[in-house]
Amino acid sequence: MNDSSQANVLLVEEIRRGKPTAWSELIAQYEGRLLSFVESRLRRRDASEDVVQETFIGFLTSLPNYDTRRSLESWLFTIAAHKLTDHLRREGRRPALPFSSGDGSAGNWEPPGSDREASSIARSGERRGMEDAAVTAGIAEQIERWQAAGDWQKIQCMELLFVLGWGNKQVSEALKLTEQQVANFKFDFLERLRKIVRGQRLSEDVFPELQG
Amino acid sequence: MSTPFTDAELAAYLDEDLPQERMASIEQALRDDPTLGSRLTGIVGSRDAGVHTVGAMWRRNRLSCPSREQLGSFLLDVLDTNQAEYLRFHLNTVGCRVCNASLDDLRTHHRAEEQVGLETRRKKYFESSVGYLRSDD
């Protein structure tokens, strides 16, 4: 999925120039789906609207960090997820966990702050970004091929294995495939990703699923 | 005590990226099962150490999510059968929160448009016929 269309790039450029009409347009485009996302969890309209409001404010404060090559919708939902996590934590519904870049509003969508060692984060972040971009592009290309060929079952198979983390047996039962078929699909897919990692001389150590 | 949650689901939980019922189940289990907290802490540590997982990259970049237009076509029931079946799988089995939110929003817009259409139609019928109203008096 990619919504980083030219229209969105232009919209963000206008917002960066401080155009209220562009900002109003972005709100109109995305507030409904963001509200639905938050409300599905909170079940309370007032509190959900507050979280969406914080999301839009968060978007504007993080705008200097937003790369328009990235999907605008995904960026907004990432901010909303962080704001929602904060809200749930304040309410005591979400148990506190140790600080992490992937949990809570101190995540990587915030503008560079003074509370972390910016240089080390930037260095490691750059490396991680390269690894992520290379493998993500490989997965996306494979999915597009399957979609073009109408091979939806392979997408379902990989989604169950990797996105939900199901075992081969459970996947084979759900999709009415043999376990051997699931294993073959999985092997072919991972082999393709391994080639990408090796081809770009990335460390295989940080992709544990590709080792084997 | 073992739990039925996979590591991929726990990682999605950290990103607020599971269906609400599954999120609530994990939160409940976290209160009852201290080992689940340890597993989550392990996942957090692994991420912070720069370890990548296919599932996290797939989810974060929404690699198999349909476009807004495709969701609209799904709502209008004009997608081909296989693609529609895949979308049902993505929405219901995978339970993609973002796509479900987008679909809910589209439904709301669709209903609002239908309402506007209904009002416009009624107004048109009324205005084109009101001149023929006759009083019996």
Tab-separated table of C-alpha atoms in Angstrom:
chain	number	residue	atom	x	y	z
A	1	MET	CA	0.000	0.000	0.000
A	2	ASN	CA	1.325	3.384	-0.871
A	3	ASP	CA	-0.590	6.620	-0.480
A	4	SER	CA	2.456	8.878	-0.845
A	5	SER	CA	0.831	10.286	-3.959
A	6	GLN	CA	1.826	13.527	-5.565
A	7	ALA	CA	-1.349	15.095	-4.152
A	8	ASN	CA	-0.282	14.274	-0.610
A	9	VAL	CA	3.250	15.524	-1.213
A	10	LEU	CA	1.839	18.839	-2.453
A	11	LEU	CA	-0.576	18.965	0.470
A	12	VAL	CA	2.260	18.539	2.961
A	13	GLU	CA	4.344	21.164	1.148
A	14	GLU	CA	1.458	23.609	1.488
A	15	ILE	CA	1.137	22.774	5.180
A	16	ARG	CA	4.864	23.376	5.597
A	17	ARG	CA	4.293	26.814	4.097
A	18	GLY	CA	1.690	27.441	6.786
A	19	LYS	CA	-1.400	27.344	4.563
A	20	PRO	CA	-4.516	26.902	6.749
A	21	THR	CA	-6.619	25.600	3.824
A	22	ALA	CA	-4.158	22.759	3.271
A	23	TRP	CA	-4.176	21.900	6.957
A	24	SER	CA	-7.954	21.943	6.989
A	25	GLU	CA	-7.968	19.610	3.962
A	26	LEU	CA	-5.649	17.141	5.658
A	27	ILE	CA	-7.836	17.113	8.752
A	28	ALA	CA	-10.940	16.540	6.615
A	29	GLN	CA	-9.249	13.649	4.790
A	30	TYR	CA	-7.984	11.770	7.801
A	31	GLU	CA	-9.962	12.662	10.921
A	32	GLY	CA	-12.726	10.133	10.295
A	33	ARG	CA	-10.493	7.096	9.970
A	34	LEU	CA	-8.271	8.213	12.865
A	35	LEU	CA	-11.316	8.694	15.069
A	36	SER	CA	-12.625	5.260	14.132
A	37	PHE	CA	-9.209	3.731	14.908
A	38	VAL	CA	-9.023	5.342	18.360
A	39	GLU	CA	-12.680	4.861	19.230
A	40	SER	CA	-12.529	1.149	18.432
A	41	ARG	CA	-10.241	0.902	21.447
A	42	LEU	CA	-11.490	3.574	23.842
A	43	ARG	CA	-15.222	3.209	23.129
A	44	ARG	CA	-15.740	6.781	24.277
A	45	ARG	CA	-16.260	9.569	21.760
A	46	ASP	CA	-15.011	12.503	23.883
A	47	ALA	CA	-11.765	10.823	24.885
A	48	SER	CA	-11.255	9.554	21.322
A	49	GLU	CA	-11.672	13.039	19.887
A	50	ASP	CA	-9.069	14.304	22.372
A	51	VAL	CA	-6.589	11.664	21.217
A	52	VAL	CA	-7.192	12.548	17.547
A	53	GLN	CA	-6.683	16.205	18.403
A	54	GLU	CA	-3.358	15.334	20.053
A	55	THR	CA	-2.492	13.320	16.942
A	56	PHE	CA	-2.917	16.312	14.646
A	57	ILE	CA	-0.895	18.509	16.994
A	58	GLY	CA	1.747	15.764	17.104
A	59	PHE	CA	1.801	15.691	13.307
A	60	LEU	CA	2.489	19.412	13.106
A	61	THR	CA	5.207	19.327	15.760
A	62	SER	CA	6.887	16.368	14.046
A	63	LEU	CA	6.514	17.811	10.541
A	64	PRO	CA	10.235	18.689	10.196
A	65	ASN	CA	10.969	14.945	10.563
A	66	TYR	CA	8.342	13.730	8.135
A	67	ASP	CA	9.760	12.273	4.929
A	68	THR	CA	7.186	12.633	2.151
A	69	ARG	CA	8.374	9.356	0.590
A	70	ARG	CA	6.674	7.697	3.521
A	71	SER	CA	2.927	7.121	3.450
A	72	LEU	CA	1.145	10.071	5.025
A	73	GLU	CA	-1.619	7.830	6.303
A	74	SER	CA	0.839	5.452	7.984
A	75	TRP	CA	2.638	8.367	9.607
A	76	LEU	CA	-0.607	9.735	11.020
A	77	PHE	CA	-1.678	6.326	12.317
A	78	THR	CA	1.729	5.819	13.930
A	79	ILE	CA	1.321	9.079	15.826
A	80	ALA	CA	-2.257	8.164	16.751
A	81	ALA	CA	-1.096	4.776	18.091
A	82	HIS	CA	1.493	6.470	20.287
A	83	LYS	CA	-0.995	9.037	21.578
A	84	LEU	CA	-3.496	6.265	22.260
A	85	THR	CA	-0.874	4.256	24.128
A	86	ASP	CA	-0.119	7.295	26.294
A	87	HIS	CA	-3.794	7.808	26.992
A	88	LEU	CA	-4.353	4.168	27.959
A	89	ARG	CA	-1.319	4.241	30.195
A	90	ARG	CA	-2.569	7.357	31.981
A	91	GLU	CA	-5.886	5.590	32.508
A	92	GLY	CA	-4.061	2.575	33.912
A	93	ARG	CA	-5.483	0.261	31.245
A	94	ARG	CA	-2.133	-0.389	29.646
A	95	PRO	CA	0.529	-1.760	31.964
A	96	ALA	CA	3.769	0.214	31.999
A	97	LEU	CA	6.740	-1.423	30.315
A	98	PRO	CA	10.369	-0.371	30.240
A	99	PHE	CA	11.146	2.541	27.941
A	100	SER	CA	11.468	1.601	24.325
A	101	SER	CA	11.709	3.355	21.006
A	102	GLY	CA	8.732	1.290	19.934
A	103	ASP	CA	6.436	1.974	22.837
A	104	GLY	CA	4.879	5.192	24.020
A	105	SER	CA	5.043	8.722	22.740
A	106	ALA	CA	8.800	8.965	23.037
A	107	GLY	CA	8.906	7.052	19.769
A	108	ASN	CA	10.763	7.988	16.637
A	109	TRP	CA	8.082	10.262	15.204
A	110	GLU	CA	8.933	12.994	17.724
A	111	PRO	CA	11.275	15.802	16.744
A	112	PRO	CA	14.813	15.300	18.039
A	113	GLY	CA	14.680	15.963	21.756
A	114	SER	CA	17.192	16.626	24.458
A	115	ASP	CA	16.338	13.511	26.462
A	116	ARG	CA	18.252	11.023	24.360
A	117	GLU	CA	21.762	10.825	22.950
A	118	ALA	CA	20.937	12.164	19.516
A	119	SER	CA	24.211	11.245	17.824
A	120	SER	CA	24.107	7.561	18.769
A	121	ILE	CA	20.445	7.279	17.880
A	122	ALA	CA	21.010	8.967	14.530
A	123	ARG	CA	23.921	6.641	13.714
A	124	SER	CA	22.131	3.440	14.637
A	125	GLY	CA	18.896	4.752	13.164
A	126	GLU	CA	20.545	5.298	9.801
A	127	ARG	CA	21.851	1.731	9.686
A	128	ARG	CA	18.537	0.292	10.772
A	129	GLY	CA	16.762	2.440	8.228
A	130	MET	CA	18.929	1.015	5.429
A	131	GLU	CA	18.293	-2.564	6.539
A	132	ASP	CA	14.590	-1.947	6.930
A	133	ALA	CA	14.267	-0.193	3.565
A	134	ALA	CA	16.107	-2.950	1.671
A	135	VAL	CA	14.096	-5.856	3.052
A	136	THR	CA	10.807	-3.951	3.038
A	137	ALA	CA	11.316	-3.198	-0.662
A	138	GLY	CA	11.951	-6.909	-1.284
A	139	ILE	CA	8.795	-7.954	0.558
A	140	ALA	CA	6.742	-5.268	-1.198
A	141	GLU	CA	8.016	-6.371	-4.612
A	142	GLN	CA	7.121	-9.985	-3.889
A	143	ILE	CA	3.644	-9.033	-2.690
A	144	GLU	CA	3.088	-6.964	-5.843
A	145	ARG	CA	4.083	-9.948	-7.985
A	146	TRP	CA	1.681	-12.215	-6.152
A	147	GLN	CA	-1.078	-9.618	-6.459
A	148	ALA	CA	-0.454	-9.206	-10.192
A	149	ALA	CA	-0.589	-12.977	-10.635
A	150	GLY	CA	-3.741	-13.244	-8.499
A	151	ASP	CA	-1.793	-15.463	-6.124
A	152	TRP	CA	-3.679	-14.285	-3.049
A	153	GLN	CA	-3.184	-17.519	-1.160
A	154	LYS	CA	0.579	-17.002	-0.948
A	155	ILE	CA	0.029	-13.522	0.489
A	156	GLN	CA	-2.389	-14.978	3.029
A	157	CYS	CA	0.090	-17.701	3.861
A	158	MET	CA	2.957	-15.260	4.511
A	159	GLU	CA	0.704	-12.887	6.407
A	160	LEU	CA	-0.388	-15.642	8.783
A	161	LEU	CA	3.173	-16.909	9.223
A	162	PHE	CA	4.910	-13.585	9.732
A	163	VAL	CA	2.348	-10.931	10.649
A	164	LEU	CA	0.388	-13.134	13.052
A	165	GLY	CA	3.249	-15.527	13.807
A	166	TRP	CA	1.243	-18.719	13.299
A	167	GLY	CA	2.975	-22.072	12.917
A	168	ASN	CA	3.049	-23.999	9.631
A	169	LYS	CA	0.453	-26.514	10.822
A	170	GLN	CA	-2.057	-23.876	11.877
A	171	VAL	CA	-1.575	-22.016	8.586
A	172	SER	CA	-2.003	-25.167	6.520
A	173	GLU	CA	-5.274	-25.932	8.297
A	174	ALA	CA	-6.587	-22.378	7.922
A	175	LEU	CA	-5.759	-22.170	4.212
A	176	LYS	CA	-6.468	-25.820	3.339
A	177	LEU	CA	-2.897	-26.405	2.179
A	178	THR	CA	-0.561	-29.230	3.069
A	179	GLU	CA	2.145	-28.461	5.608
A	180	GLN	CA	4.685	-29.198	2.888
A	181	GLN	CA	3.143	-26.531	0.635
A	182	VAL	CA	3.303	-23.987	3.453
A	183	ALA	CA	6.914	-24.924	4.149
A	184	ASN	CA	7.794	-24.568	0.458
A	185	PHE	CA	6.137	-21.157	0.125
A	186	LYS	CA	7.917	-20.000	3.259
A	187	PHE	CA	11.295	-21.285	2.085
A	188	ASP	CA	10.990	-19.566	-1.314
A	189	PHE	CA	9.966	-16.291	0.298
A	190	LEU	CA	12.768	-16.295	2.866
A	191	GLU	CA	15.313	-17.340	0.254
A	192	ARG	CA	14.387	-14.304	-1.785
A	193	LEU	CA	14.874	-12.035	1.232
A	194	ARG	CA	18.208	-13.713	2.030
A	195	LYS	CA	19.443	-12.894	-1.463
A	196	ILE	CA	18.521	-9.251	-0.951
A	197	VAL	CA	20.328	-9.085	2.391
A	198	ARG	CA	23.442	-10.766	0.962
A	199	GLY	CA	23.301	-8.724	-2.244
A	200	GLN	CA	23.315	-5.495	-0.277
A	201	ARG	CA	25.958	-6.785	2.145
A	202	LEU	CA	23.716	-6.299	5.146
A	203	SER	CA	24.283	-8.178	8.368
A	204	GLU	CA	22.178	-11.333	8.555
A	205	ASP	CA	22.519	-11.257	12.338
A	206	VAL	CA	19.798	-8.639	12.651
A	207	PHE	CA	17.317	-10.730	10.628
A	208	PRO	CA	16.925	-13.842	12.782
A	209	GLU	CA	14.133	-15.277	10.620
A	210	LEU	CA	16.488	-15.407	7.627
A	211	GLN	CA	19.042	-17.535	9.389
A	212	GLY	CA	18.695	-21.206	8.898
B	1	MET	CA	1.840	-20.302	32.678
B	2	SER	CA	1.936	-20.372	28.882
B	3	THR	CA	-0.153	-17.959	26.843
B	4	PRO	CA	-1.667	-18.315	23.390
B	5	PHE	CA	-0.061	-15.121	22.085
B	6	THR	CA	2.656	-15.295	19.439
B	7	ASP	CA	5.705	-13.034	19.528
B	8	ALA	CA	4.450	-11.357	16.346
B	9	GLU	CA	1.194	-10.497	18.126
B	10	LEU	CA	3.026	-9.183	21.169
B	11	ALA	CA	5.135	-6.957	18.912
B	12	ALA	CA	1.920	-5.725	17.279
B	13	TYR	CA	0.482	-5.098	20.732
B	14	LEU	CA	3.390	-2.748	21.478
B	15	ASP	CA	2.490	-0.792	18.352
B	16	GLU	CA	-1.234	-0.673	19.201
B	17	ASP	CA	-1.814	-2.694	16.058
B	18	LEU	CA	-4.100	-5.588	16.974
B	19	PRO	CA	-7.897	-5.752	16.986
B	20	GLN	CA	-9.356	-4.278	20.160
B	21	GLU	CA	-10.476	-7.666	21.533
B	22	ARG	CA	-6.983	-9.099	21.148
B	23	MET	CA	-5.420	-5.984	22.690
B	24	ALA	CA	-7.751	-6.324	25.679
B	25	SER	CA	-6.921	-10.051	26.017
B	26	ILE	CA	-3.217	-9.299	26.142
B	27	GLU	CA	-3.741	-6.552	28.713
B	28	GLN	CA	-5.752	-8.916	30.880
B	29	ALA	CA	-3.142	-11.660	30.496
B	30	LEU	CA	-0.375	-9.218	31.410
B	31	ARG	CA	-2.057	-8.687	34.753
B	32	ASP	CA	-2.385	-12.412	35.408
B	33	ASP	CA	0.806	-13.804	33.931
B	34	PRO	CA	4.196	-12.290	34.830
B	35	THR	CA	5.981	-14.342	32.157
B	36	LEU	CA	4.091	-12.446	29.474
B	37	GLY	CA	5.582	-9.194	30.738
B	38	SER	CA	9.033	-10.764	30.467
B	39	ARG	CA	8.334	-11.793	26.882
B	40	LEU	CA	7.266	-8.257	26.040
B	41	THR	CA	10.371	-6.851	27.691
B	42	GLY	CA	12.444	-9.253	25.587
B	43	ILE	CA	10.757	-8.045	22.397
B	44	VAL	CA	11.350	-4.421	23.384
B	45	GLY	CA	15.023	-5.188	24.070
B	46	SER	CA	15.406	-7.006	20.783
B	47	ARG	CA	13.954	-4.044	18.880
B	48	ASP	CA	16.167	-1.604	20.691
B	49	ALA	CA	19.150	-3.768	19.756
B	50	GLY	CA	18.226	-3.296	16.096
B	51	VAL	CA	16.783	-6.731	15.339
B	52	HIS	CA	14.276	-6.764	12.470
B	53	THR	CA	11.339	-9.090	11.972
B	54	VAL	CA	9.505	-9.651	8.713
B	55	GLY	CA	6.141	-9.249	10.434
B	56	ALA	CA	7.030	-5.890	11.968
B	57	MET	CA	8.301	-4.539	8.643
B	58	TRP	CA	5.208	-5.874	6.891
B	59	ARG	CA	2.826	-4.294	9.404
B	60	ARG	CA	4.645	-1.012	9.848
B	61	ASN	CA	4.833	-0.377	6.127
B	62	ARG	CA	1.344	-1.782	5.547
B	63	LEU	CA	2.654	-3.835	2.659
B	64	SER	CA	-0.485	-5.809	1.917
B	65	CYS	CA	-3.040	-3.211	2.995
B	66	PRO	CA	-5.516	-2.314	0.259
B	67	SER	CA	-5.676	1.273	-0.937
B	68	ARG	CA	-8.517	3.520	0.158
B	69	GLU	CA	-9.978	3.154	-3.346
B	70	GLN	CA	-9.887	-0.634	-3.106
B	71	LEU	CA	-11.623	-0.479	0.269
B	72	GLY	CA	-14.266	1.748	-1.326
B	73	SER	CA	-14.747	-0.780	-4.128
B	74	PHE	CA	-15.009	-3.537	-1.529
B	75	LEU	CA	-17.722	-1.588	0.242
B	76	LEU	CA	-19.613	-1.169	-3.022
B	77	ASP	CA	-19.123	-4.871	-3.757
B	78	VAL	CA	-17.454	-4.257	-7.123
B	79	LEU	CA	-14.116	-6.020	-6.500
B	80	ASP	CA	-13.440	-9.317	-8.220
B	81	THR	CA	-14.232	-12.355	-6.107
B	82	ASN	CA	-10.658	-13.356	-5.256
B	83	GLN	CA	-9.583	-9.876	-4.283
B	84	ALA	CA	-12.714	-9.414	-2.181
B	85	GLU	CA	-11.999	-12.700	-0.458
B	86	TYR	CA	-8.462	-11.538	0.308
B	87	LEU	CA	-9.773	-8.260	1.736
B	88	ARG	CA	-12.154	-10.139	4.019
B	89	PHE	CA	-9.189	-12.197	5.217
B	90	HIS	CA	-7.081	-9.081	5.805
B	91	LEU	CA	-9.895	-7.308	7.665
B	92	ASN	CA	-11.251	-10.231	9.657
B	93	THR	CA	-8.538	-12.854	10.093
B	94	VAL	CA	-5.514	-10.578	10.268
B	95	GLY	CA	-7.766	-7.932	11.817
B	96	CYS	CA	-5.861	-4.953	10.407
B	97	ARG	CA	-6.878	-2.071	12.704
B	98	VAL	CA	-6.016	0.692	10.249
B	99	CYS	CA	-7.934	-0.858	7.335
B	100	ASN	CA	-10.924	-1.577	9.562
B	101	ALA	CA	-10.880	2.049	10.743
B	102	SER	CA	-10.665	3.260	7.158
B	103	LEU	CA	-13.550	1.012	6.126
B	104	ASP	CA	-15.688	2.280	9.029
B	105	ASP	CA	-14.955	5.830	7.936
B	106	LEU	CA	-15.905	5.018	4.337
B	107	ARG	CA	-19.170	3.466	5.536
B	108	THR	CA	-19.954	6.652	7.465
B	109	HIS	CA	-19.228	8.788	4.381
B	110	HIS	CA	-21.283	6.462	2.222
B	111	ARG	CA	-24.242	6.741	4.583
B	112	ALA	CA	-23.862	10.532	4.710
B	113	GLU	CA	-23.753	10.705	0.901
B	114	GLU	CA	-26.815	8.516	0.669
B	115	GLN	CA	-28.562	10.826	3.131
B	116	VAL	CA	-27.598	13.895	1.079
B	117	GLY	CA	-28.797	12.096	-2.060
B	118	LEU	CA	-32.051	11.240	-0.355
B	119	GLU	CA	-32.610	14.814	0.771
B	120	THR	CA	-31.721	16.165	-2.672
B	121	ARG	CA	-34.159	13.760	-4.289
B	122	ARG	CA	-36.949	14.632	-1.909
B	123	LYS	CA	-36.319	18.340	-2.437
B	124	LYS	CA	-36.364	17.871	-6.214
B	125	TYR	CA	-39.625	15.920	-6.082
B	126	PHE	CA	-41.137	18.487	-3.755
B	127	GLU	CA	-40.044	21.526	-5.741
B	128	SER	CA	-41.075	20.066	-9.078
B	129	SER	CA	-44.514	19.161	-7.796
B	130	VAL	CA	-45.409	21.701	-5.146
B	131	GLY	CA	-46.790	24.084	-7.780
B	132	TYR	CA	-49.515	21.564	-8.501
B	133	LEU	CA	-50.712	21.586	-4.906
B	134	ARG	CA	-54.281	22.749	-4.763
B	135	SER	CA	-56.246	23.700	-1.746
B	136	ASP	CA	-59.727	22.202	-1.593
B	137	ASP	CA	-60.990	25.456	-0.077
